[in-house]
PDB file of C-alpha atoms in Angstrom:
ATOM      1  CA  MET R 259       0.000   0.000   0.000  1.00 46.00           C
ATOM      2  CA  ASN R 260       1.395   3.371  -1.007  1.00 51.00           C
ATOM      3  CA  ASN R 261       1.656   5.900   1.820  1.00 55.00           C
ATOM      4  CA  PRO R 262       2.723   9.210   0.271  1.00 60.00           C
ATOM      5  CA  THR R 263       4.954  11.437   2.354  1.00 68.00           C
ATOM      6  CA  GLN R 264       4.790  15.177   2.091  1.00 73.00           C
ATOM      7  CA  PRO R 265       6.633  17.502   4.483  1.00 88.00           C
ATOM      8  CA  VAL R 266       4.619  20.444   5.736  1.00 92.00           C
ATOM      9  CA  THR R 267       6.092  23.743   6.894  1.00 94.00           C
ATOM     10  CA  PHE R 268       4.139  26.142   9.088  1.00 94.00           C
ATOM     11  CA  LEU R 269       4.714  29.078  11.426  1.00 93.00           C
ATOM     12  CA  LEU R 270       3.423  29.190  14.990  1.00 93.00           C
ATOM     13  CA  ASP R 271       1.864  32.551  15.747  1.00 90.00           C
ATOM     14  CA  PRO R 272       2.167  34.756  17.755  1.00 89.00           C
ATOM     15  CA  GLU R 273       5.883  34.356  18.283  1.00 90.00           C
ATOM     16  CA  ASP R 274       6.652  33.885  21.973  1.00 92.00           C
ATOM     17  CA  ASN R 275       9.895  32.277  23.094  1.00 93.00           C
ATOM     18  CA  GLN R 276       8.533  31.197  26.478  1.00 93.00           C
ATOM     19  CA  ARG R 277       5.570  29.432  24.889  1.00 93.00           C
ATOM     20  CA  LEU R 278       7.890  27.869  22.318  1.00 94.00           C
ATOM     21  CA  ALA R 279      10.112  26.456  25.066  1.00 94.00           C
ATOM     22  CA  ASP R 280       7.045  25.069  26.849  1.00 94.00           C
ATOM     23  CA  LEU R 281       5.842  23.439  23.626  1.00 95.00           C
ATOM     24  CA  CYS R 282       9.185  21.782  22.912  1.00 95.00           C
ATOM     25  CA  GLY R 283       9.749  20.640  26.492  1.00 93.00           C
ATOM     26  CA  GLU R 284      13.052  20.069  28.224  1.00 92.00           C
ATOM     27  CA  HIS R 285      15.559  18.715  25.681  1.00 93.00           C
ATOM     28  CA  ASN R 286      12.691  18.664  23.128  1.00 94.00           C
ATOM     29  CA  ALA R 287      10.942  15.942  25.148  1.00 95.00           C
ATOM     30  CA  HIS R 288       7.453  16.989  24.030  1.00 95.00           C
ATOM     31  CA  LEU R 289       8.446  17.076  20.358  1.00 96.00           C
ATOM     32  CA  LYS R 290       9.997  13.613  20.660  1.00 95.00           C
ATOM     33  CA  GLN R 291       6.789  12.384  22.282  1.00 94.00           C
ATOM     34  CA  VAL R 292       4.771  13.644  19.299  1.00 94.00           C
ATOM     35  CA  GLU R 293       7.272  12.089  16.870  1.00 94.00           C
ATOM     36  CA  GLU R 294       7.057   8.688  18.541  1.00 92.00           C
ATOM     37  CA  GLY R 295       3.293   8.843  18.961  1.00 90.00           C
ATOM     38  CA  LEU R 296       2.518   9.740  15.351  1.00 91.00           C
ATOM     39  CA  GLY R 297       5.497   8.325  13.454  1.00 91.00           C
ATOM     40  CA  VAL R 298       6.675  11.663  12.058  1.00 93.00           C
ATOM     41  CA  ARG R 299       9.886  13.712  12.078  1.00 95.00           C
ATOM     42  CA  ILE R 300       9.776  17.247  13.457  1.00 96.00           C
ATOM     43  CA  SER R 301      12.362  19.970  12.975  1.00 95.00           C
ATOM     44  CA  HIS R 302      12.128  23.666  13.649  1.00 95.00           C
ATOM     45  CA  ARG R 303      14.045  26.896  13.475  1.00 94.00           C
ATOM     46  CA  GLY R 304      12.507  29.248  15.964  1.00 93.00           C
ATOM     47  CA  HIS R 305       8.760  29.292  15.387  1.00 94.00           C
ATOM     48  CA  LEU R 306       9.027  27.825  11.863  1.00 94.00           C
ATOM     49  CA  PHE R 307       8.259  24.095  12.034  1.00 96.00           C
ATOM     50  CA  CYS R 308       8.664  21.344   9.456  1.00 95.00           C
ATOM     51  CA  VAL R 309       6.926  17.980   9.881  1.00 95.00           C
ATOM     52  CA  ASP R 310       7.769  15.034   7.618  1.00 94.00           C
ATOM     53  CA  GLY R 311       5.979  11.691   7.370  1.00 91.00           C
ATOM     54  CA  ARG R 312       2.842  10.158   5.932  1.00 88.00           C
ATOM     55  CA  ASP R 313       0.381  12.762   4.746  1.00 87.00           C
ATOM     56  CA  GLN R 314      -2.355  11.996   7.288  1.00 86.00           C
ATOM     57  CA  ASP R 315       0.127  11.739  10.177  1.00 89.00           C
ATOM     58  CA  VAL R 316       1.752  15.028   9.179  1.00 92.00           C
ATOM     59  CA  ARG R 317      -1.580  16.861   9.234  1.00 90.00           C
ATOM     60  CA  HIS R 318      -2.402  15.289  12.594  1.00 91.00           C
ATOM     61  CA  ALA R 319       0.982  16.324  14.017  1.00 93.00           C
ATOM     62  CA  GLN R 320       0.478  19.882  12.782  1.00 93.00           C
ATOM     63  CA  ASP R 321      -2.905  20.032  14.525  1.00 92.00           C
ATOM     64  CA  VAL R 322      -1.345  18.654  17.728  1.00 93.00           C
ATOM     65  CA  LEU R 323       1.510  21.169  17.734  1.00 94.00           C
ATOM     66  CA  CYS R 324      -0.819  24.095  17.042  1.00 93.00           C
ATOM     67  CA  ALA R 325      -3.224  22.991  19.789  1.00 91.00           C
ATOM     68  CA  LEU R 326      -0.409  22.551  22.308  1.00 94.00           C
ATOM     69  CA  TYR R 327       1.095  25.915  21.389  1.00 93.00           C
ATOM     70  CA  GLU R 328      -2.280  27.522  22.010  1.00 90.00           C
ATOM     71  CA  ASP R 329      -2.537  25.740  25.378  1.00 89.00           C
ATOM     72  CA  SER R 330       0.945  26.918  26.335  1.00 89.00           C
ATOM     73  CA  GLY R 331      -0.346  30.473  26.522  1.00 80.00           C
ATOM     74  CA  LYS R 332      -2.972  29.661  29.164  1.00 81.00           C
ATOM     75  CA  GLY R 333      -0.727  29.703  32.221  1.00 76.00           C
ATOM     76  CA  ALA R 334      -0.108  26.121  33.331  1.00 81.00           C
ATOM     77  CA  PRO R 335       2.992  24.495  31.784  1.00 88.00           C
ATOM     78  CA  LEU R 336       2.446  21.611  29.403  1.00 91.00           C
ATOM     79  CA  SER R 337       2.886  18.115  30.809  1.00 91.00           C
ATOM     80  CA  PRO R 338       3.587  14.760  29.122  1.00 91.00           C
ATOM     81  CA  ASP R 339       0.012  13.732  29.999  1.00 90.00           C
ATOM     82  CA  ARG R 340      -1.423  16.752  28.186  1.00 90.00           C
ATOM     83  CA  VAL R 341       0.773  16.020  25.161  1.00 91.00           C
ATOM     84  CA  GLN R 342      -0.447  12.410  25.144  1.00 90.00           C
ATOM     85  CA  VAL R 343      -4.081  13.507  25.275  1.00 88.00           C
ATOM     86  CA  ALA R 344      -3.494  15.786  22.278  1.00 88.00           C
ATOM     87  CA  ILE R 345      -1.848  12.936  20.364  1.00 88.00           C
ATOM     88  CA  SER R 346      -4.709  10.560  21.202  1.00 83.00           C
ATOM     89  CA  GLU R 347      -7.426  12.903  19.988  1.00 76.00           C
ATOM     90  CA  ILE R 348      -8.902  11.944  16.642  1.00 60.00           C
ATOM     91  CA  PRO R 349      -7.967  14.385  13.850  1.00 64.00           C
ATOM     92  CA  ALA R 350     -10.754  16.680  12.698  1.00 55.00           C
ATOM     93  CA  GLU R 351     -10.708  15.160   9.193  1.00 54.00           C
ATOM     94  CA  ALA R 352     -11.084  11.658  10.588  1.00 51.00           C
ATOM     95  CA  LYS R 353     -13.902  12.807  12.869  1.00 48.00           C
ATOM     96  CA  SER R 354     -15.833  14.189   9.912  1.00 48.00           C
ATOM     97  CA  ASN R 355     -15.557  10.808   8.160  1.00 49.00           C
ATOM     98  CA  GLN R 356     -16.795   8.819  11.146  1.00 48.00           C
ATOM     99  CA  ASP R 357     -20.406   8.124  11.966  1.00 50.00           C
ATOM    100  CA  GLU R 358     -21.750   9.761  15.081  1.00 55.00           C
ATOM    101  CA  PRO R 359     -21.809   7.096  17.815  1.00 59.00           C
ATOM    102  CA  ASP R 360     -25.164   5.976  19.121  1.00 63.00           C
ATOM    103  CA  ASP R 361     -26.555   8.027  21.981  1.00 69.00           C
ATOM    104  CA  VAL R 362     -26.004   5.630  24.881  1.00 75.00           C
ATOM    105  CA  VAL R 363     -28.408   6.166  27.782  1.00 76.00           C
ATOM    106  CA  ILE R 364     -27.413   4.890  31.228  1.00 84.00           C
ATOM    107  CA  ARG R 365     -30.385   4.445  33.548  1.00 79.00           C
ATOM    108  CA  VAL R 366     -29.760   4.672  37.262  1.00 78.00           C
ATOM    109  CA  ARG R 367     -32.240   5.007  40.104  1.00 74.00           C
ATOM    110  CA  LYS R 368     -32.249   8.788  40.259  1.00 68.00           C
ATOM    111  CA  ALA R 369     -31.346   9.858  36.728  1.00 73.00           C
ATOM    112  CA  MET R 370     -30.812   9.062  33.076  1.00 83.00           C
ATOM    113  CA  ILE R 371     -27.197   9.738  32.137  1.00 85.00           C
ATOM    114  CA  ARG R 372     -25.953  10.434  28.618  1.00 84.00           C
ATOM    115  CA  GLY R 373     -22.563  11.263  27.205  1.00 84.00           C
ATOM    116  CA  LYS R 374     -22.443  14.875  26.066  1.00 82.00           C
ATOM    117  CA  SER R 375     -19.230  15.013  24.055  1.00 80.00           C
ATOM    118  CA  LEU R 376     -18.213  12.697  21.221  1.00 80.00           C
ATOM    119  CA  ASN R 377     -15.528  11.091  23.381  1.00 84.00           C
ATOM    120  CA  GLN R 378     -17.944  10.540  26.272  1.00 86.00           C
ATOM    121  CA  LYS R 379     -20.376   8.756  23.954  1.00 86.00           C
ATOM    122  CA  ARG R 380     -17.581   6.533  22.658  1.00 86.00           C
ATOM    123  CA  TYR R 381     -16.395   5.915  26.215  1.00 88.00           C
ATOM    124  CA  LEU R 382     -19.841   4.743  27.342  1.00 90.00           C
ATOM    125  CA  GLY R 383     -20.250   2.566  24.261  1.00 87.00           C
ATOM    126  CA  ASN R 384     -16.882   0.913  24.806  1.00 88.00           C
ATOM    127  CA  ILE R 385     -17.628   0.176  28.473  1.00 90.00           C
ATOM    128  CA  LEU R 386     -20.868  -1.559  27.511  1.00 87.00           C
ATOM    129  CA  ARG R 387     -19.233  -3.559  24.693  1.00 87.00           C
ATOM    130  CA  HIS R 388     -15.871  -4.583  26.174  1.00 88.00           C
ATOM    131  CA  ASP R 389     -14.787  -6.312  29.379  1.00 89.00           C
ATOM    132  CA  ILE R 390     -11.655  -4.190  29.907  1.00 89.00           C
ATOM    133  CA  ASN R 391     -11.469  -0.465  29.149  1.00 90.00           C
ATOM    134  CA  PHE R 392      -8.992   2.325  29.832  1.00 89.00           C
ATOM    135  CA  GLY R 393     -10.217   5.892  30.186  1.00 87.00           C
ATOM    136  CA  VAL R 394      -7.574   8.564  29.599  1.00 84.00           C
ATOM    137  CA  GLY R 395      -8.236  12.280  29.811  1.00 81.00           C
ATOM    138  CA  PRO R 396      -7.885  15.473  31.847  1.00 81.00           C
ATOM    139  CA  ALA R 397      -9.564  15.852  35.231  1.00 79.00           C
ATOM    140  CA  GLY R 398     -13.236  16.746  35.126  1.00 80.00           C
ATOM    141  CA  THR R 399     -14.100  14.964  31.863  1.00 84.00           C
ATOM    142  CA  GLY R 400     -16.411  12.402  33.489  1.00 86.00           C
ATOM    143  CA  LYS R 401     -14.204   9.303  33.415  1.00 89.00           C
ATOM    144  CA  THR R 402     -15.026   8.113  36.938  1.00 88.00           C
ATOM    145  CA  TYR R 403     -18.623   9.364  36.985  1.00 89.00           C
ATOM    146  CA  LEU R 404     -19.606   7.627  33.746  1.00 91.00           C
ATOM    147  CA  ALA R 405     -17.871   4.390  34.744  1.00 91.00           C
ATOM    148  CA  VAL R 406     -19.738   4.358  38.071  1.00 90.00           C
ATOM    149  CA  ALA R 407     -23.004   4.990  36.206  1.00 90.00           C
ATOM    150  CA  CYS R 408     -22.369   1.958  33.988  1.00 91.00           C
ATOM    151  CA  ALA R 409     -21.590  -0.128  37.078  1.00 91.00           C
ATOM    152  CA  VAL R 410     -24.819   0.932  38.807  1.00 90.00           C
ATOM    153  CA  GLN R 411     -26.856   0.071  35.710  1.00 90.00           C
ATOM    154  CA  ALA R 412     -25.153  -3.341  35.398  1.00 90.00           C
ATOM    155  CA  LEU R 413     -25.990  -4.079  39.036  1.00 90.00           C
ATOM    156  CA  ALA R 414     -29.621  -3.038  38.574  1.00 88.00           C
ATOM    157  CA  GLU R 415     -29.922  -5.275  35.498  1.00 88.00           C
ATOM    158  CA  GLU R 416     -28.280  -8.142  37.461  1.00 89.00           C
ATOM    159  CA  THR R 417     -25.529  -8.412  34.865  1.00 91.00           C
ATOM    160  CA  VAL R 418     -23.098  -8.383  37.794  1.00 92.00           C
ATOM    161  CA  ASP R 419     -23.474  -9.404  41.429  1.00 92.00           C
ATOM    162  CA  ARG R 420     -21.477  -6.586  42.978  1.00 91.00           C
ATOM    163  CA  ILE R 421     -19.523  -3.406  42.356  1.00 92.00           C
ATOM    164  CA  VAL R 422     -15.940  -3.028  43.521  1.00 90.00           C
ATOM    165  CA  LEU R 423     -14.471   0.474  43.409  1.00 86.00           C
ATOM    166  CA  VAL R 424     -10.723   0.726  43.938  1.00 86.00           C
ATOM    167  CA  ARG R 425      -8.390   3.683  44.275  1.00 80.00           C
ATOM    168  CA  PRO R 426      -4.671   3.893  45.126  1.00 79.00           C
ATOM    169  CA  ALA R 427      -4.189   5.880  48.345  1.00 66.00           C
ATOM    170  CA  VAL R 428      -1.044   7.552  47.069  1.00 53.00           C
ATOM    171  CA  GLU R 429      -1.114  10.386  49.590  1.00 46.00           C
ATOM    172  CA  ALA R 430      -0.468   7.820  52.321  1.00 43.00           C
ATOM    173  CA  GLY R 431       2.126   5.993  50.289  1.00 43.00           C
ATOM    174  CA  GLU R 432      -0.213   2.943  50.488  1.00 46.00           C
ATOM    175  CA  ARG R 433       1.039   2.354  54.066  1.00 49.00           C
ATOM    176  CA  LEU R 434      -2.452   2.561  55.508  1.00 47.00           C
ATOM    177  CA  GLY R 435      -1.651   0.251  58.407  1.00 49.00           C
ATOM    178  CA  PHE R 436       0.309   3.058  60.047  1.00 44.00           C
ATOM    179  CA  LEU R 437      -2.634   5.474  59.973  1.00 45.00           C
ATOM    180  CA  PRO R 438      -4.945   5.781  63.016  1.00 47.00           C
ATOM    181  CA  GLY R 439      -8.475   4.389  62.980  1.00 51.00           C
ATOM    182  CA  ASP R 440     -10.241   1.402  61.435  1.00 52.00           C
ATOM    183  CA  ILE R 441     -10.161   0.615  57.715  1.00 52.00           C
ATOM    184  CA  GLY R 442     -13.172   2.819  56.974  1.00 52.00           C
ATOM    185  CA  GLN R 443     -11.650   5.842  58.686  1.00 54.00           C
ATOM    186  CA  LYS R 444      -8.306   5.264  56.980  1.00 54.00           C
ATOM    187  CA  VAL R 445      -9.525   5.053  53.400  1.00 57.00           C
ATOM    188  CA  ASP R 446     -12.567   7.349  53.462  1.00 61.00           C
ATOM    189  CA  PRO R 447     -10.716  10.527  52.344  1.00 64.00           C
ATOM    190  CA  TYR R 448      -9.156   8.753  49.359  1.00 63.00           C
ATOM    191  CA  LEU R 449     -12.442   7.228  48.159  1.00 71.00           C
ATOM    192  CA  ARG R 450     -14.602  10.330  48.568  1.00 76.00           C
ATOM    193  CA  PRO R 451     -15.010  11.006  44.788  1.00 76.00           C
ATOM    194  CA  LEU R 452     -16.424   7.496  44.357  1.00 79.00           C
ATOM    195  CA  TYR R 453     -18.799   7.930  47.301  1.00 82.00           C
ATOM    196  CA  ASP R 454     -20.054  11.212  45.835  1.00 85.00           C
ATOM    197  CA  ALA R 455     -20.936   9.571  42.504  1.00 86.00           C
ATOM    198  CA  LEU R 456     -22.733   6.674  44.208  1.00 87.00           C
ATOM    199  CA  TYR R 457     -24.724   8.942  46.533  1.00 88.00           C
ATOM    200  CA  GLU R 458     -25.882  11.048  43.603  1.00 86.00           C
ATOM    201  CA  MET R 459     -27.071   8.021  41.627  1.00 88.00           C
ATOM    202  CA  LEU R 460     -28.525   5.801  44.362  1.00 88.00           C
ATOM    203  CA  GLY R 461     -29.071   7.967  47.422  1.00 87.00           C
ATOM    204  CA  PHE R 462     -27.417   7.760  50.844  1.00 88.00           C
ATOM    205  CA  GLU R 463     -29.668   5.103  52.382  1.00 90.00           C
ATOM    206  CA  ARG R 464     -29.528   2.651  49.468  1.00 90.00           C
ATOM    207  CA  VAL R 465     -25.744   2.975  49.168  1.00 89.00           C
ATOM    208  CA  GLY R 466     -25.442   2.323  52.901  1.00 89.00           C
ATOM    209  CA  ARG R 467     -27.581  -0.833  52.700  1.00 92.00           C
ATOM    210  CA  LEU R 468     -25.690  -2.175  49.683  1.00 92.00           C
ATOM    211  CA  MET R 469     -22.360  -1.549  51.386  1.00 89.00           C
ATOM    212  CA  GLU R 470     -23.527  -3.339  54.543  1.00 91.00           C
ATOM    213  CA  ARG R 471     -24.308  -6.390  52.388  1.00 92.00           C
ATOM    214  CA  HIS R 472     -20.968  -5.984  50.555  1.00 89.00           C
ATOM    215  CA  VAL R 473     -22.800  -5.626  47.243  1.00 92.00           C
ATOM    216  CA  ILE R 474     -20.910  -2.356  46.836  1.00 90.00           C
ATOM    217  CA  GLU R 475     -17.358  -2.333  48.111  1.00 86.00           C
ATOM    218  CA  LEU R 476     -14.890   0.544  48.141  1.00 81.00           C
ATOM    219  CA  ALA R 477     -11.291  -0.264  48.953  1.00 78.00           C
ATOM    220  CA  PRO R 478      -7.757   1.044  48.502  1.00 78.00           C
ATOM    221  CA  LEU R 479      -5.654  -0.817  45.971  1.00 81.00           C
ATOM    222  CA  ALA R 480      -3.270  -1.943  48.723  1.00 74.00           C
ATOM    223  CA  TYR R 481      -6.031  -4.197  50.110  1.00 74.00           C
ATOM    224  CA  MET R 482      -6.817  -5.969  46.807  1.00 76.00           C
ATOM    225  CA  ARG R 483      -3.945  -8.466  46.734  1.00 77.00           C
ATOM    226  CA  GLY R 484      -5.179 -12.051  46.686  1.00 77.00           C
ATOM    227  CA  ARG R 485      -8.817 -11.108  46.081  1.00 79.00           C
ATOM    228  CA  THR R 486     -11.063 -13.067  43.698  1.00 77.00           C
ATOM    229  CA  LEU R 487     -13.465 -10.714  41.943  1.00 80.00           C
ATOM    230  CA  SER R 488     -15.852 -12.899  39.964  1.00 84.00           C
ATOM    231  CA  HIS R 489     -19.135 -11.569  38.551  1.00 89.00           C
ATOM    232  CA  ALA R 490     -18.129  -8.056  39.594  1.00 91.00           C
ATOM    233  CA  PHE R 491     -17.943  -4.660  37.929  1.00 92.00           C
ATOM    234  CA  VAL R 492     -14.521  -3.403  39.040  1.00 91.00           C
ATOM    235  CA  ILE R 493     -13.376   0.202  38.601  1.00 89.00           C
ATOM    236  CA  LEU R 494      -9.814   1.319  39.285  1.00 88.00           C
ATOM    237  CA  ASP R 495      -9.845   5.089  39.709  1.00 85.00           C
ATOM    238  CA  GLU R 496      -6.668   7.202  39.389  1.00 83.00           C
ATOM    239  CA  ALA R 497      -4.890   4.232  37.809  1.00 83.00           C
ATOM    240  CA  GLN R 498      -2.027   6.461  36.671  1.00 83.00           C
ATOM    241  CA  ASN R 499      -0.864   6.532  40.294  1.00 80.00           C
ATOM    242  CA  THR R 500      -0.346   2.771  40.505  1.00 82.00           C
ATOM    243  CA  THR R 501       3.023   1.086  40.289  1.00 80.00           C
ATOM    244  CA  GLU R 502       3.762  -1.389  37.512  1.00 82.00           C
ATOM    245  CA  SER R 503       3.383  -4.337  39.893  1.00 82.00           C
ATOM    246  CA  GLN R 504       0.070  -2.977  41.230  1.00 80.00           C
ATOM    247  CA  MET R 505      -1.343  -2.622  37.731  1.00 83.00           C
ATOM    248  CA  LYS R 506      -0.312  -6.181  36.831  1.00 82.00           C
ATOM    249  CA  MET R 507      -1.898  -7.431  40.042  1.00 81.00           C
ATOM    250  CA  PHE R 508      -5.141  -5.599  39.294  1.00 82.00           C
ATOM    251  CA  LEU R 509      -5.371  -6.820  35.695  1.00 78.00           C
TER     252      LEU R 509
END
């Protein structure tokens, strides 16, 4: 199959050396991340950039660099995670050629939940279709909330027997045994975002009853070793904070 290559040259505007340095990253780390992620070669002289590679990849890389340069002027420095999100986003041209995903409706006791953005709709659809899913994105994009909604619906439909919500307690270095109090008092602060989502969807009393019967279980990742989680909807929140061995154990 012929994959034509066509280098593209473009100028980032307005010219700002501080924003340029933020875009490139230390020792051009961000540019190398884009190169590896999209299979292109990037060179630049000042604000004049040249991207070489397959035509579609080159256009995607140009969009990524322009979007990141725009973000660099908003105050917070760019991070490798933000660069990866930009790389992972579907190019505008590809989006226009794709069918709009079906409007997935998640029914929970107190609400009907829909994905608003294109990515949220795809995220919900993938959770319902596949056994294992990874949700990657900035904070506040609904990753945890939508996953909990799918879990609550699966429990209501008796597709699963229980819900297990897990989160690494990184602030305590996972050494929860050294903290005062019982297990509930130790882990409660770290699991609060998951509690909030459950309370909104099921109400305080119902969540309390389900937790007493261990139908819903919230636990720190440090307490999951050796567990058997059959017929369960398991959510690992803040998975980026796990170690390699913890992630292997969870999977």
